[in-house]
Coordinates of C-alpha atoms and ligand atoms in Angstrom, one line a residue:
M240 CA 22.3 -6.6 12.2
A241 CA 20.0 -7.6 9.3
S242 CA 20.4 -6.2 5.8
Y243 CA 17.0 -5.3 4.1
L244 CA 15.9 -4.8 0.6
V245 CA 12.9 -2.6 -0.1
T246 CA 11.3 -2.8 -3.5
G247 CA 9.5 0.2 -4.8
A248 CA 11.8 2.3 -2.5
A249 CA 11.0 5.5 -4.5
G250 CA 7.3 5.0 -4.0
F251 CA 5.0 6.2 -1.1
I252 CA 5.0 3.0 1.0
G253 CA 8.4 1.8 0.1
R254 CA 10.2 5.0 0.9
S255 CA 8.4 5.2 4.2
I256 CA 9.5 1.7 5.3
A257 CA 13.1 2.5 4.1
A258 CA 13.1 5.7 6.2
A259 CA 11.9 3.9 9.3
L260 CA 14.7 1.3 8.7
L261 CA 17.4 3.9 8.2
A262 CA 16.2 5.8 11.3
R263 CA 17.0 2.8 13.5
G264 CA 20.4 2.3 11.9
D265 CA 19.7 -0.6 9.6
S266 CA 21.5 -1.3 6.4
V267 CA 19.0 -0.8 3.5
R268 CA 19.1 -1.5 -0.2
G269 CA 16.2 0.0 -2.3
I270 CA 15.2 -0.7 -5.9
D271 CA 12.8 1.2 -8.1
N272 CA 12.1 1.7 -11.8
F273 CA 10.5 5.0 -11.4
S274 CA 7.4 4.0 -13.2
T275 CA 5.3 5.6 -10.4
G276 CA 8.0 6.2 -7.8
K277 CA 9.8 9.5 -7.7
R278 CA 13.3 10.7 -7.3
S279 CA 12.2 13.4 -4.8
N280 CA 11.0 10.7 -2.5
L281 CA 14.6 9.6 -2.0
A282 CA 15.3 12.9 -0.3
G283 CA 16.6 12.0 3.2
L284 CA 17.3 8.4 2.3
E285 CA 20.9 9.1 1.1
R286 CA 22.3 6.2 3.3
M287 CA 20.2 3.7 1.3
D288 CA 22.0 1.6 -1.3
F289 CA 19.7 2.6 -4.2
I290 CA 19.5 0.8 -7.5
V291 CA 17.5 1.8 -10.5
G292 CA 16.0 -1.4 -11.9
D293 CA 12.9 -3.2 -13.0
L294 CA 11.9 -6.3 -11.2
A295 CA 10.4 -7.6 -14.5
D296 CA 14.2 -8.2 -15.3
P297 CA 15.5 -11.3 -13.4
V298 CA 19.1 -9.8 -13.5
A299 CA 17.9 -6.7 -11.6
C300 CA 16.2 -9.0 -9.0
E301 CA 19.4 -11.0 -8.6
R302 CA 21.5 -7.8 -8.0
A303 CA 19.0 -6.4 -5.6
C304 CA 18.8 -9.7 -3.6
S305 CA 22.4 -10.2 -3.2
G306 CA 23.5 -10.3 0.5
V307 CA 19.9 -9.5 1.8
E308 CA 18.3 -11.2 4.6
I309 CA 14.8 -9.7 4.6
V310 CA 12.7 -8.2 1.7
F311 CA 9.9 -5.7 1.9
H312 CA 8.1 -6.1 -1.4
E313 CA 6.2 -2.9 -2.1
A314 CA 6.9 -2.4 -5.8
A315 CA 3.6 -2.5 -7.8
L316 CA 1.4 -0.6 -10.2
A317 CA -1.1 0.2 -7.4
S318 CA -4.4 1.3 -9.0
V319 CA -7.6 -0.3 -10.0
P320 CA -8.5 2.1 -12.9
R321 CA -4.9 1.7 -14.3
S322 CA -5.3 -2.1 -14.3
V323 CA -8.7 -1.8 -16.0
A324 CA -7.1 0.4 -18.7
D325 CA -4.0 -1.8 -19.1
P326 CA -4.2 -5.3 -17.4
V327 CA -1.1 -6.6 -19.0
A328 CA 1.1 -3.8 -17.6
T329 CA -0.3 -4.4 -14.2
N330 CA 0.3 -8.2 -14.6
V331 CA 4.0 -7.6 -15.4
A332 CA 4.6 -5.2 -12.6
C333 CA 2.7 -7.1 -10.0
V334 CA 2.9 -10.7 -11.0
D335 CA 5.9 -11.3 -13.2
A336 CA 8.0 -9.0 -11.0
T337 CA 6.8 -10.8 -7.8
L338 CA 7.7 -14.2 -9.2
N339 CA 11.1 -13.0 -10.4
L340 CA 11.9 -11.4 -7.1
L341 CA 10.9 -14.7 -5.2
V342 CA 13.2 -16.8 -7.5
A343 CA 16.1 -14.4 -6.9
A344 CA 15.4 -14.2 -3.2
R345 CA 15.5 -18.0 -2.8
A346 CA 18.7 -18.2 -4.9
A347 CA 20.3 -15.5 -2.8
G348 CA 19.5 -17.2 0.5
V349 CA 17.1 -14.4 1.6
R350 CA 15.4 -15.6 4.8
R351 CA 12.1 -13.6 4.7
V352 CA 9.9 -11.8 2.3
V353 CA 7.2 -9.4 3.6
Y354 CA 4.7 -8.8 0.9
A355 CA 2.3 -5.9 0.2
G356 CA -1.1 -7.4 -0.3
S357 CA -4.2 -5.6 -1.0
S358 CA -7.6 -5.4 0.6
S359 CA -9.0 -5.7 -3.0
A360 CA -8.5 -9.4 -2.6
Y361 CA -11.8 -9.5 -0.7
G362 CA -13.8 -8.2 -3.7
D363 CA -17.3 -6.7 -3.4
A364 CA -19.2 -9.4 -1.2
P365 CA -21.3 -7.4 1.3
A366 CA -20.2 -9.2 4.5
L367 CA -18.1 -6.8 6.8
P368 CA -15.7 -6.7 8.3
K369 CA -13.4 -8.6 6.0
H370 CA -11.4 -11.3 7.7
E371 CA -8.7 -13.5 6.4
G372 CA -10.9 -16.7 6.6
M373 CA -13.1 -15.3 3.8
L374 CA -12.6 -16.7 0.3
P375 CA -10.8 -14.1 -1.9
S376 CA -13.0 -12.8 -4.8
P377 CA -11.1 -10.2 -6.8
I378 CA -13.1 -8.1 -9.2
S379 CA -10.5 -6.1 -11.0
P380 CA -7.3 -7.0 -12.8
Y381 CA -5.3 -5.2 -10.2
A382 CA -6.9 -7.3 -7.5
V383 CA -6.3 -10.5 -9.3
A384 CA -2.6 -9.5 -9.9
K385 CA -2.0 -8.7 -6.1
L386 CA -3.7 -11.8 -5.1
A387 CA -1.6 -13.9 -7.5
G388 CA 1.5 -12.4 -5.7
E389 CA 0.0 -13.5 -2.4
H390 CA -0.4 -17.1 -3.8
Y391 CA 3.2 -17.0 -4.9
M392 CA 4.3 -16.1 -1.4
G393 CA 2.3 -19.0 0.0
A394 CA 3.8 -21.4 -2.6
F395 CA 7.4 -20.4 -1.9
S396 CA 6.8 -20.8 1.7
R397 CA 5.3 -24.2 1.4
V398 CA 7.6 -25.5 -1.4
Y399 CA 10.9 -24.0 -0.7
G400 CA 10.8 -23.0 2.9
L401 CA 11.3 -19.3 2.3
E402 CA 9.7 -17.4 5.1
T403 CA 6.9 -15.2 3.7
V404 CA 4.4 -12.8 5.3
V405 CA 1.6 -11.3 3.4
L406 CA 0.1 -8.0 4.9
R407 CA -3.2 -7.0 3.2
Y408 CA -3.1 -3.2 3.2
F409 CA -6.4 -1.3 3.4
N410 CA -6.3 2.1 1.5
V411 CA -3.0 3.5 2.9
F412 CA -2.6 7.3 2.8
G413 CA -0.2 9.8 4.2
P414 CA 2.9 11.9 3.3
F415 CA 4.7 11.1 0.2
Q416 CA 1.7 9.7 -1.6
D417 CA 1.7 11.1 -5.1
P418 CA -1.2 13.5 -5.5
M419 CA -0.5 14.3 -9.2
S420 CA -1.6 11.1 -11.2
H421 CA -5.1 10.4 -12.2
Y422 CA -4.4 7.1 -10.8
S423 CA -3.4 8.2 -7.4
G424 CA -5.2 7.3 -4.2
V425 CA -8.3 9.4 -3.6
L426 CA -7.0 11.2 -0.5
A427 CA -3.8 12.4 -2.0
I428 CA -5.9 13.8 -4.9
F429 CA -8.5 15.3 -2.8
C430 CA -5.9 17.0 -0.4
R431 CA -4.0 18.5 -3.4
R432 CA -7.0 19.7 -5.2
M433 CA -8.9 21.1 -2.1
L434 CA -5.8 22.9 -0.9
A435 CA -5.5 24.5 -4.3
G436 CA -9.1 25.5 -4.4
E437 CA -9.9 23.1 -7.2
Q438 CA -13.0 21.1 -7.2
P439 CA -12.6 17.2 -6.4
T440 CA -14.5 14.6 -8.2
I441 CA -16.4 11.8 -6.5
Y442 CA -17.1 8.7 -8.5
G443 CA -20.5 7.3 -7.6
D444 CA -22.7 8.7 -5.0
G445 CA -19.8 9.0 -2.5
E446 CA -21.6 6.6 0.0
Q447 CA -18.8 4.0 -0.7
S448 CA -16.7 3.4 2.3
R449 CA -13.1 2.6 3.0
D450 CA -10.9 1.6 5.9
F451 CA -8.3 4.3 5.3
T452 CA -5.0 3.5 7.0
Y453 CA -2.4 6.0 7.9
I454 CA 1.1 5.2 6.7
E455 CA 2.7 5.1 10.0
N456 CA 0.6 2.2 11.0
V457 CA 1.6 0.3 7.9
V458 CA 5.3 0.9 8.6
Q459 CA 4.8 -0.3 12.1
G460 CA 3.0 -3.5 10.8
N461 CA 5.9 -4.1 8.4
L462 CA 8.7 -3.9 11.1
L463 CA 6.7 -6.3 13.4
A464 CA 6.1 -8.7 10.4
A465 CA 9.9 -8.7 9.8
A466 CA 10.9 -9.3 13.3
A467 CA 8.0 -11.9 14.4
P468 CA 9.1 -15.6 15.0
A469 CA 8.9 -17.7 11.8
A470 CA 6.8 -20.2 13.7
K471 CA 4.1 -17.7 14.2
V472 CA 4.0 -15.8 10.9
S473 CA 5.7 -17.6 8.1
G474 CA 3.2 -18.5 5.4
Q475 CA 0.5 -16.3 6.9
T476 CA -1.8 -13.6 5.5
M477 CA -3.2 -10.9 7.6
N478 CA -5.1 -7.6 7.2
L479 CA -3.2 -4.3 8.0
A480 CA -5.7 -1.5 8.6
T481 CA -7.4 0.5 11.3
S482 CA -10.8 -1.3 11.6
S483 CA -12.8 1.8 11.1
R484 CA -14.6 2.9 7.9
I485 CA -15.8 6.3 6.6
T486 CA -17.6 7.2 3.5
L487 CA -16.1 9.4 0.7
N488 CA -18.8 12.1 1.3
Q489 CA -18.0 12.2 5.0
T490 CA -14.3 12.3 4.1
F491 CA -14.9 15.2 1.7
A492 CA -16.6 17.1 4.5
L493 CA -13.7 16.5 7.0
L494 CA -11.3 17.6 4.3
A495 CA -13.3 20.8 3.6
E496 CA -12.8 21.7 7.3
L497 CA -9.1 20.9 7.4
T498 CA -8.3 22.5 4.1
G499 CA -10.7 25.4 4.1
Y500 CA -12.3 24.4 0.8
S501 CA -15.7 25.9 0.5
G502 CA -17.0 24.4 -2.7
K503 CA -18.9 21.2 -3.4
P504 CA -17.5 18.1 -5.1
A505 CA -18.4 17.1 -8.5
Y506 CA -20.1 13.7 -9.0
E507 CA -19.3 11.4 -11.9
P508 CA -20.4 7.8 -12.6
A509 CA -18.8 5.1 -10.5
R510 CA -15.5 3.6 -11.7
S511 CA -15.6 -0.1 -13.0
G512 CA -13.8 -2.6 -10.8
D513 CA -14.7 -0.2 -7.8
I514 CA -15.6 -1.8 -4.5
R515 CA -18.5 -0.5 -2.5
D516 CA -17.5 -1.1 1.1
S517 CA -14.3 -2.0 2.8
L518 CA -13.6 -2.6 6.6
A519 CA -10.9 -4.8 8.0
D520 CA -11.0 -7.2 11.1
I521 CA -7.5 -6.7 12.4
R522 CA -7.5 -9.2 15.1
L523 CA -5.2 -11.7 13.4
A524 CA -2.4 -9.0 13.0
G525 CA -2.9 -8.3 16.7
E526 CA -2.4 -11.9 17.6
L527 CA 0.4 -12.7 15.3
L528 CA 2.3 -9.5 15.4
G529 CA 1.1 -7.5 18.3
Y530 CA -0.1 -4.9 15.9
S531 CA -2.5 -2.2 16.8
P532 CA -2.9 1.1 14.9
Q533 CA -1.2 4.0 16.6
V534 CA -2.6 6.8 14.6
D535 CA -6.4 7.0 13.9
F536 CA -7.9 8.3 10.6
R537 CA -8.6 11.9 11.8
E538 CA -5.1 12.4 13.1
G539 CA -3.7 10.8 10.1
L540 CA -5.6 13.1 7.8
R541 CA -4.7 16.1 9.7
R542 CA -0.9 15.3 9.5
T543 CA -1.4 14.5 5.8
V544 CA -3.1 17.8 4.9
E545 CA -0.3 19.6 6.8
W546 CA 2.3 17.8 4.6
Y547 CA 0.7 18.7 1.4
R548 CA 0.0 22.3 2.6
A549 CA 3.7 22.6 3.3
G550 CA 4.4 21.8 -0.3
G551 CA 4.9 18.1 -0.1
G552 CA 4.0 16.1 -3.4
N553 CA 4.9 18.9 -5.7
Ligands
UD2_287 C1 -7.7 -0.3 -3.8 C2 -7.5 -1.2 -2.6 C3 -6.5 -0.6 -1.7 C4 -5.2 -0.5 -2.5 C5 -5.4 0.5 -3.7 C6 -4.2 0.6 -4.5 C7 -10.0 -1.7 -2.2 C8 -11.1 -1.7 -1.2 N1 -8.9 -1.0 -1.7 O1 -8.1 0.9 -3.4 O2 -6.3 -1.5 -0.6 O3 -4.8 -1.8 -2.9 O4 -6.5 -0.2 -4.5 O5 -4.5 1.5 -5.6 O6 -10.0 -2.5 -3.1 N2 -12.3 8.0 -6.1 C9 -13.0 9.3 -6.3 N3 -12.4 10.3 -6.8 C10 -11.1 10.3 -7.1 C11 -10.3 9.1 -7.1 C12 -11.1 8.0 -6.4 O7 -14.2 9.3 -6.0 O8 -10.5 11.4 -7.6 C13 -13.0 6.9 -5.4 C14 -12.8 5.6 -6.1 O9 -13.7 5.5 -7.1 C15 -13.1 4.6 -5.0 C16 -12.5 5.4 -3.8 O10 -12.4 6.8 -4.2 O11 -14.5 4.4 -4.7 C17 -11.0 5.0 -3.4 O12 -10.3 4.9 -4.6 P1 -8.8 4.7 -4.6 O13 -8.3 4.7 -6.0 O14 -8.1 5.7 -3.7 O15 -8.5 3.4 -3.9 P2 -9.3 1.9 -4.0 O16 -10.4 1.9 -3.1 O17 -9.5 1.5 -5.6

């Protein structure tokens, strides 16, 4: 039986991966510094060996990697506007931390690291869908930092023979995403506000589009990436998404139906560093992992609204 480490285990995606591993009986360690993760996200994960620690500290990385075979590296400061406000903090949490983790993973004899990449790597070029053969063109400090992490994965695979797999997530949403921060993902913020009868804000004209990906699909992609033969996936980068896109205005209308919100959104100027349109080509993950999304956007949104309605995220 493999032994797994999940970084960012008290965060939205990390806790969801840890829950899936524990549910199938695997042995899981988690690490989080609670910078954006929450203690309440650890409910139900009591069997996880949990460490409070910051990956910017090499000693914490060493402790976390000891005895581990496979790492899911989800820890990050995941927000474009946060990185615009404080690029150095984003760099420390996304780049320094990733390098420290890789060094510790190699020293501990970890076999594989599966990395949470970001669709922001593609930048704002108009060509859609985005496929992995396109040249990265990050436009925000966050996108640069996540892309640097991807390149470190590639280098550790080439130079040291560590097995690495990069999964480029496209706007993940679902239960356990924090709705409280100004830096939270848009769907978490909209769900919370609209269920509370508060007006949501759309930055820009609302015609920007995203390939919103329900969390269950991302968990499935990670489990497949951990299990796939090294010859097929090591050193590879692939999109993880649903390959359908929707505008924010359309999303608002859907959420109005699901939440019963009857007001209109407020419109404010577009945020700097923001990307206009995003849509993934997911054929590579299909070929290399056998990945295909199991939950579509509407069903994912319905489940997500129900989770927040039942008090999740408070
Ligand atoms: C980027 C990445 C995503 C992930 C994420 C981590 C792209 C296309 N996507 O997501 O893969 O790495 O960063 O944070 O680069 N918005 C509003 N009102 C709000 C909040 C947001 O209108 O209250 C807008 C925002 O300006 C943007 C869209 O909603 O146009 C999505 O914003 P987001 O912060 O949820 O995610 P995004 O696309 O920056």
